GROMACS .gro file of C-alpha atoms in nm:
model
  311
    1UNK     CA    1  16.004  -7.721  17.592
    2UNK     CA    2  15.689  -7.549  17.527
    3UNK     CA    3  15.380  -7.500  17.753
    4UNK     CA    4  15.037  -7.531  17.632
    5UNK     CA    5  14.678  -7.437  17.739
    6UNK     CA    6  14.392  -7.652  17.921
    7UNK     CA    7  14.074  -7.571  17.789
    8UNK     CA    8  13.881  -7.501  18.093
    9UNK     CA    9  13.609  -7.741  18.145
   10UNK     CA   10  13.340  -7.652  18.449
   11UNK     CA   11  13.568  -7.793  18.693
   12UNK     CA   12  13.497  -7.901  19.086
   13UNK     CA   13  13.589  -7.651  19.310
   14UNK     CA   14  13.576  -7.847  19.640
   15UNK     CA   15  13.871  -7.949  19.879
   16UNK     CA   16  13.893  -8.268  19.866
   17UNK     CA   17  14.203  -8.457  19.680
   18UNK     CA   18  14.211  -8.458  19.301
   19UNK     CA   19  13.909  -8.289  19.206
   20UNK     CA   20  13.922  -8.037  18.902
   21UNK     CA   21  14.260  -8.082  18.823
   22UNK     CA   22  14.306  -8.022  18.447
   23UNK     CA   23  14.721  -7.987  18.386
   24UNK     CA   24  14.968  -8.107  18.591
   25UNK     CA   25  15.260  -7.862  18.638
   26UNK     CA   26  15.577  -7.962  18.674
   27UNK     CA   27  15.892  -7.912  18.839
   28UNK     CA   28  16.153  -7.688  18.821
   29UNK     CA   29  16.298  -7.485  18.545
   30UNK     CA   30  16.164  -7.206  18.366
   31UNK     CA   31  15.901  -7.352  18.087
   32UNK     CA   32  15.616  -7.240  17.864
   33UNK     CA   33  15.266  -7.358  17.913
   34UNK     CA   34  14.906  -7.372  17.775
   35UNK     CA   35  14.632  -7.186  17.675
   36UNK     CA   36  14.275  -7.255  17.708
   37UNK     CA   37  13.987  -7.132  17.554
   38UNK     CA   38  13.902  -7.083  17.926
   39UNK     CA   39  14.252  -7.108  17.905
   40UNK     CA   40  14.427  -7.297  18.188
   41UNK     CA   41  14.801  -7.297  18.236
   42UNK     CA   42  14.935  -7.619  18.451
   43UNK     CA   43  15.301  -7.567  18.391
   44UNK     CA   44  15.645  -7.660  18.494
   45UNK     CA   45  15.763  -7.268  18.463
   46UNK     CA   46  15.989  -7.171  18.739
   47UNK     CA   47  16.057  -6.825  18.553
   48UNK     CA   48  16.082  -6.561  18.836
   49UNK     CA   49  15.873  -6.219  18.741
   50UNK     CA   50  16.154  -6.028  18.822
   51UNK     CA   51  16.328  -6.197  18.529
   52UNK     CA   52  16.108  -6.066  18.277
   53UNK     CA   53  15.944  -5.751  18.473
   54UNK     CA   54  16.051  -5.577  18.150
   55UNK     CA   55  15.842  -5.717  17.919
   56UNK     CA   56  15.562  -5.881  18.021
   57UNK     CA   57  15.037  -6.001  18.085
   58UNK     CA   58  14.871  -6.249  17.913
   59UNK     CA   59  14.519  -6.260  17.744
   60UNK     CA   60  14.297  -6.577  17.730
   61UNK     CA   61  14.187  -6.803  17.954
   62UNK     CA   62  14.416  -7.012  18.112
   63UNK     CA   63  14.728  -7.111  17.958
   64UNK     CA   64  14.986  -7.340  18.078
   65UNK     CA   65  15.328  -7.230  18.050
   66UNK     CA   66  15.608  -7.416  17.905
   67UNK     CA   67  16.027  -7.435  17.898
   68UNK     CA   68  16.281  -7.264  17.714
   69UNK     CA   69  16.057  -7.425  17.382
   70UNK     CA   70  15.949  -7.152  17.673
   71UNK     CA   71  14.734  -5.132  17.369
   72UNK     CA   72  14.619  -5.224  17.033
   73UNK     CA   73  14.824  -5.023  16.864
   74UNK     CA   74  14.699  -4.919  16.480
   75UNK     CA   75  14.781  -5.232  16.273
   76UNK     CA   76  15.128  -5.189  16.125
   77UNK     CA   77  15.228  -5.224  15.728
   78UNK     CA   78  14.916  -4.996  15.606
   79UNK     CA   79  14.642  -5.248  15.678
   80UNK     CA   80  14.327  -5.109  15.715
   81UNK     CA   81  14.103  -5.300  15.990
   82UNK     CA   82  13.766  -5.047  15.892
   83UNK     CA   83  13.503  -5.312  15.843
   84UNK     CA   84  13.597  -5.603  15.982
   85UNK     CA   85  13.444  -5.827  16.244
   86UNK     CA   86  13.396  -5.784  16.598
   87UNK     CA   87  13.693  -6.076  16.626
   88UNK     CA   88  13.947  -5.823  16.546
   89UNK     CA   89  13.960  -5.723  16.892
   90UNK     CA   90  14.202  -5.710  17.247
   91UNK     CA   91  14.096  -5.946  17.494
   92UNK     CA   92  13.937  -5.849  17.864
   93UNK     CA   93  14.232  -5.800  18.018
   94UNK     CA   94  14.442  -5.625  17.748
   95UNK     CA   95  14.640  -5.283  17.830
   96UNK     CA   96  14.680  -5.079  18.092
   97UNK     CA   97  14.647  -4.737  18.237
   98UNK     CA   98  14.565  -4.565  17.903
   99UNK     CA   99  14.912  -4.708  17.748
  100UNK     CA  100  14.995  -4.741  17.426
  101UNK     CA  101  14.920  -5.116  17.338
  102UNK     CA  102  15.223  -5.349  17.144
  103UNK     CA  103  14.987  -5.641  17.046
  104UNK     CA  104  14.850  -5.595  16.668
  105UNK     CA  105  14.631  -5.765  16.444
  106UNK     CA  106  14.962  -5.782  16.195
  107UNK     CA  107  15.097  -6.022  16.455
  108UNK     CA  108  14.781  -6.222  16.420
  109UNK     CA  109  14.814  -6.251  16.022
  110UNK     CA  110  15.176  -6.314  16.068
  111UNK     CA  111  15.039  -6.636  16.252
  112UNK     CA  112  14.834  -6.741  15.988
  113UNK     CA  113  15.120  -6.697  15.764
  114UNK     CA  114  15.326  -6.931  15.949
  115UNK     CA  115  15.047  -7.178  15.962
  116UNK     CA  116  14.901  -7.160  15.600
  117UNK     CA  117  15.282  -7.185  15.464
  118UNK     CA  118  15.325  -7.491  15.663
  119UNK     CA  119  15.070  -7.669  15.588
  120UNK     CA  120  15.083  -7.645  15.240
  121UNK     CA  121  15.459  -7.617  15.181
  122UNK     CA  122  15.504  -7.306  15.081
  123UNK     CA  123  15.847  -7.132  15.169
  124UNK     CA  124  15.824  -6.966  15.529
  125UNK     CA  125  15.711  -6.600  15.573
  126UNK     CA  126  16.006  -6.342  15.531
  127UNK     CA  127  16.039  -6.102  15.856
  128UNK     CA  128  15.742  -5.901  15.962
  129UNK     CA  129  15.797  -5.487  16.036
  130UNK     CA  130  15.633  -5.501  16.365
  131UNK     CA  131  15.856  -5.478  16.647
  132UNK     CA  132  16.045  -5.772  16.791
  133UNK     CA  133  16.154  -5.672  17.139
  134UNK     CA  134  16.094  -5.913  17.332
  135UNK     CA  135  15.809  -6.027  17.567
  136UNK     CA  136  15.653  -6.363  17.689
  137UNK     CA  137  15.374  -6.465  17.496
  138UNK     CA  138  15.141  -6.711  17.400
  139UNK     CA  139  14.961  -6.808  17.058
  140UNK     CA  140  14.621  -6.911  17.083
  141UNK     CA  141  14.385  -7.122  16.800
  142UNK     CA  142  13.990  -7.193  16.832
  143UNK     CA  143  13.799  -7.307  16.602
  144UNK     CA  144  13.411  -7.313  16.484
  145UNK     CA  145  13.138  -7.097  16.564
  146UNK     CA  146  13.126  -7.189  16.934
  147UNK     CA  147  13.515  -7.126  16.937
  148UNK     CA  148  13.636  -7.457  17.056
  149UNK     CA  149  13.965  -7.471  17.174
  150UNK     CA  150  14.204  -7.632  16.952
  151UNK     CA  151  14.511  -7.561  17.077
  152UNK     CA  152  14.733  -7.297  17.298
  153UNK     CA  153  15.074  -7.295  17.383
  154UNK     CA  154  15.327  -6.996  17.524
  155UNK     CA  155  15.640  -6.910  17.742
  156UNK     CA  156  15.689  -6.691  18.045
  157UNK     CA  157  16.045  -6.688  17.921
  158UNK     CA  158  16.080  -6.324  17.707
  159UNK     CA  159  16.140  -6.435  17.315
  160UNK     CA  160  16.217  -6.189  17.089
  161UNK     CA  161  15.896  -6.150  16.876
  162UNK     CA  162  15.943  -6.286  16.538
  163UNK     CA  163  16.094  -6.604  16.639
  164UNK     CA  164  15.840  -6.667  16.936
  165UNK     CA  165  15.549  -6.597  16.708
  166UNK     CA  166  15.656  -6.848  16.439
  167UNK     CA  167  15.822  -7.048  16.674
  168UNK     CA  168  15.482  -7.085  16.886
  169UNK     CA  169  15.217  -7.106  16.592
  170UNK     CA  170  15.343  -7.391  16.507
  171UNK     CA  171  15.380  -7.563  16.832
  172UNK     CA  172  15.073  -7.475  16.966
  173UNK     CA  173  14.875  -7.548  16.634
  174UNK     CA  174  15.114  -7.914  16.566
  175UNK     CA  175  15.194  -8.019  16.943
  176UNK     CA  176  14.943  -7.921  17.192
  177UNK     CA  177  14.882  -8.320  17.367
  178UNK     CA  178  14.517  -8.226  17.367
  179UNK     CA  179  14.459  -8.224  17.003
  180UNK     CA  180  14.614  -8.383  16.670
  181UNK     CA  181  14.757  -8.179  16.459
  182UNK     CA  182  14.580  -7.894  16.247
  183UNK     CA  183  14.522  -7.959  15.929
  184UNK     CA  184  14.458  -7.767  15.620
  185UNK     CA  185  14.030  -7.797  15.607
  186UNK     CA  186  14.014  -7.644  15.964
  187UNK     CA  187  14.231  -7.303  15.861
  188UNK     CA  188  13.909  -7.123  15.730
  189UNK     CA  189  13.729  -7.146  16.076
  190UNK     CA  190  13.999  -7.082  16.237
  191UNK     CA  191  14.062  -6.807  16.530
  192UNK     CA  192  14.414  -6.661  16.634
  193UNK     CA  193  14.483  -6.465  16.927
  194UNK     CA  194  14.809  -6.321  17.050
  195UNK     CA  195  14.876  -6.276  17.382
  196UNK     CA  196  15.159  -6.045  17.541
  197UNK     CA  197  15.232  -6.107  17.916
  198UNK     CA  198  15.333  -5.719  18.109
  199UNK     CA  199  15.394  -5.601  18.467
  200UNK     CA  200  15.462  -5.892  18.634
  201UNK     CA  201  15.433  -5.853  19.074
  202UNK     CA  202  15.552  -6.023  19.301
  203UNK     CA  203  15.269  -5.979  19.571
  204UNK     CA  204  15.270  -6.068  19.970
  205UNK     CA  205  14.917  -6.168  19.984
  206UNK     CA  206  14.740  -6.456  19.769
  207UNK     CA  207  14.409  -6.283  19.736
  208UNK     CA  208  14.585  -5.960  19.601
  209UNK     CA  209  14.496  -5.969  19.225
  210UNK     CA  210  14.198  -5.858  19.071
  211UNK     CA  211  13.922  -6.122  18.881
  212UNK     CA  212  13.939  -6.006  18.509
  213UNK     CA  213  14.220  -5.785  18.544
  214UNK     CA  214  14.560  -5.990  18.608
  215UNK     CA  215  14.668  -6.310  18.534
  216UNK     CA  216  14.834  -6.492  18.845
  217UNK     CA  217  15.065  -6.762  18.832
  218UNK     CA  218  15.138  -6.979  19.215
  219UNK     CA  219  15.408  -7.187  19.356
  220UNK     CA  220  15.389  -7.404  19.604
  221UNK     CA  221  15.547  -7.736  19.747
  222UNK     CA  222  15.332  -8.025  19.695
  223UNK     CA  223  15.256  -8.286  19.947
  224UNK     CA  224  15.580  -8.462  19.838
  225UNK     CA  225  15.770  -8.148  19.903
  226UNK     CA  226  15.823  -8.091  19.519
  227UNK     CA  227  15.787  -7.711  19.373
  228UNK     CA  228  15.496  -7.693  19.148
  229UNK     CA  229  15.369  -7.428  18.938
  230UNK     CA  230  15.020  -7.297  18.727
  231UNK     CA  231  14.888  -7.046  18.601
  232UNK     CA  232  14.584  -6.874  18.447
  233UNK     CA  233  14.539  -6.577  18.245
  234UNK     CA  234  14.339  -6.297  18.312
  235UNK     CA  235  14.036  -6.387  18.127
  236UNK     CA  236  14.000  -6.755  18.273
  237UNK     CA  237  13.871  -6.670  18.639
  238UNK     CA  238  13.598  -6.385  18.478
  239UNK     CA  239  13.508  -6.665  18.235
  240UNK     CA  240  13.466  -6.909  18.443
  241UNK     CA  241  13.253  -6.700  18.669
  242UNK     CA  242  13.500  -6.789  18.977
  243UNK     CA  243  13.613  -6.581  19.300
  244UNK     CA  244  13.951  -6.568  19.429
  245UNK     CA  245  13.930  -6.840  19.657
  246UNK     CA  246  13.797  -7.102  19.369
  247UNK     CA  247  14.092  -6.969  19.101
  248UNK     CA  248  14.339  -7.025  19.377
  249UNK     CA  249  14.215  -7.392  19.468
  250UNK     CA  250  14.145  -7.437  19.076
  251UNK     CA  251  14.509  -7.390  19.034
  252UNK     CA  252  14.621  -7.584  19.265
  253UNK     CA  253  14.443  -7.891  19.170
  254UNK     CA  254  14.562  -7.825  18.799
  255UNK     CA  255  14.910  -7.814  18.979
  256UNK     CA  256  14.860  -8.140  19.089
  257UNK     CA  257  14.780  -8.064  19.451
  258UNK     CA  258  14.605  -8.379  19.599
  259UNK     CA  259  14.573  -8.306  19.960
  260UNK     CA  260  14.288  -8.099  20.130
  261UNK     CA  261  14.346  -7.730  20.033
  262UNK     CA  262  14.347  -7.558  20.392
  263UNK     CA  263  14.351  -7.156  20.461
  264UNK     CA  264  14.677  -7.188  20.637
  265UNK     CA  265  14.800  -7.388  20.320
  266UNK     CA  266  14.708  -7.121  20.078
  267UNK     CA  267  14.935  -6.840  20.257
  268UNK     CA  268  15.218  -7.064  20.188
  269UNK     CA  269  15.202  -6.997  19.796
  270UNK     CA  270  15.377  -6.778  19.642
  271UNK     CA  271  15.164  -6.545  19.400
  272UNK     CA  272  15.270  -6.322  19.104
  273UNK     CA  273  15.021  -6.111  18.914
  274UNK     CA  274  15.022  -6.020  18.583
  275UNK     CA  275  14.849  -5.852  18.259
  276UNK     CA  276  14.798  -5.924  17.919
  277UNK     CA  277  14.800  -5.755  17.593
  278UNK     CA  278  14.557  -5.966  17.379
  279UNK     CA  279  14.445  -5.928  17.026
  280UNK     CA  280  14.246  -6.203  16.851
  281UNK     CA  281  14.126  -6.231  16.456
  282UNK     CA  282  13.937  -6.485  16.250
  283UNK     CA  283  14.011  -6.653  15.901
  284UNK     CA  284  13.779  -6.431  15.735
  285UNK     CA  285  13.960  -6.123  15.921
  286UNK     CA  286  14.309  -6.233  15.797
  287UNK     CA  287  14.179  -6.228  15.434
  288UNK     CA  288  14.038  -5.911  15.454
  289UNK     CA  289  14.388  -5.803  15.598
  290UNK     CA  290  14.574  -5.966  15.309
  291UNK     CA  291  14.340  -5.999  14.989
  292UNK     CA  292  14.511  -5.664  14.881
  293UNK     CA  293  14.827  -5.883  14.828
  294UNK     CA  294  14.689  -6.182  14.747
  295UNK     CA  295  14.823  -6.416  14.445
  296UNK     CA  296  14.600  -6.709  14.394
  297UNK     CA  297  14.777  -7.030  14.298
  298UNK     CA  298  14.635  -7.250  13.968
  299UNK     CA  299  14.390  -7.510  14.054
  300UNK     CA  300  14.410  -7.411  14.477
  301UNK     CA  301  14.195  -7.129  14.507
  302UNK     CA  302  14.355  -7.067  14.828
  303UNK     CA  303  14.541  -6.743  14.894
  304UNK     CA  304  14.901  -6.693  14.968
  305UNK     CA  305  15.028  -6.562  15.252
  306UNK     CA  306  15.179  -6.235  15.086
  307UNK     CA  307  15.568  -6.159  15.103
  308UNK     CA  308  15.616  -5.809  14.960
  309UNK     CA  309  15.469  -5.644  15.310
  310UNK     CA  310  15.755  -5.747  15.518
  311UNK     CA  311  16.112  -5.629  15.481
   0.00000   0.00000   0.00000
């Protein structure tokens, strides 16, 4: 089961029951979630952090995480990124410490690949060269000038990173509840980012995380005395222009918390931080990336995703 994103709408910050919830979390086992453009994740992952402390930090604003369906490194395969747009960039919160990013803008074409090949038929992309260890992730789309989000789904769960990558492109671009499906007009305003999720903590305090710098993901016991999760990524609280207190209670309420949100409740949840590694390119950037390789088909006009780069 995958998880998807909530787009992140102004959303009331108050107390009282039911305001500002966006996606309801669910219950137990580990899933995948959302991504917003002011990505939100309301998810049903029960994925400890010590299960994937290996691997993982996610980039974009809140995405929801989902089930088992659960530093900008120099682009790989002798693409050149000199001249290209501002888009071809890692998110706020990618990286950390000076180290050497695993996020490229490769993994970003190798999403359009998926896409453009599905949409018009065309046999699947062979294997890409860059590395596919594994790490959670999340696949992002927006669209238009004003970068609307169109759809964002991901997994806490580590996936090696070829399957994940196909695996979620298509998912969060074909079966995001928010939207219909993508179709094949919307690909040239299309943007794709690729979010890695990194040093996930366990921490003793709810307020210890850092606006703009970690992605934090709660659990708590609702007023029924279920487990719910959410989570956001490190982007969404900067974005949204909140404090810790208002991402907390945010969460909550996109966890489906209905009751008053006390002090005394708040030091029940459990909090883990985390980072991202994110790395997001338009349309236009993806041609630039691939016209080298491009073979046009009769009567389309349309490039095709090129094979001979991967091995």
């Amino acid at each position: 089961m995958a998880a998807g994103c909530c787009g992140v709408k102004k959303q009331k910050l108050s107390g009282s029951p039911g305001s500002g919830g966006l996606c309801g979390a669910g219950s137990g086992g580990a899933g995948t979630g959302h991504c917003g453009s002011d990505l939100g994740i309301g998810s049903s992952s029960a994925v400890a952090a010590g299960s994937v402390n290996r691997v993982n930090g996610l980039g974009g604003p809140g995405c929801s995480v989902s089930g088992n369906s659960n530093g900008l490194s120099s682009t790989p395969g002798g693409y050149s990124t000199t001249g290209l747009s501002s888009n071809l960039s890692p998110g706020p919160g990618s990286g950390s410490g000076g180290r050497k990013m695993v996020v490229s803008a490769e993994m970003c074409c190798f999403c359009f690949d998926v896409l453009y090949c599905h949409l018009y038929g065309y046999q699947a992309p062979r294997t890409p060269r860059f590395t596919n260890d594994p790490y959670p992730l999340f696949v992002t789309w927006k669209i238009g000038r004003d970068k609307r989000l169109r759809g964002c789904i991901g997994t806490f769960s580590a996936m090696n990173l070829h399957s994940g990558l196909r695996e979620y492109t298509l998912t969060s671009a074909l079966k995001d509840s928010r939207f219909p499906p993508m179709t094949r007009e919307e690909l040239p305003r299309l943007f794709c980012s690729v979010s890695l999720l990194t040093n996930f903590e366990d921490v003793g305090d709810y307020l210890d995380w850092e606006v703009g710098v970690h992605g934090i993901r709660i659990e708590f016991f609702n007023e029924k005395g279920s487990k719910r999760t959410a989570t956001y990524l490190p982007e969404v609280a900067k974005e949204q222009g909140w404090d810790h207190i208002q991402t907390i209670d945010s969460l909550l309420r996109k966890g489906g918390y209905k009751a008053p949100i006390t002090n005394d409740f708040r030091k029940t949840i459990k909090l883990t931080r985390y980072r991202s590694e994110k790395v997001t390119i338009n349309y236009t950037d993806y041609i630039s990336l691939r016209q080298q390789h491009h073979h046009y088909q009769n009567g389309i006009g349309h490039p095709l995703p090129p094979y001979n780069h991967y091995s």
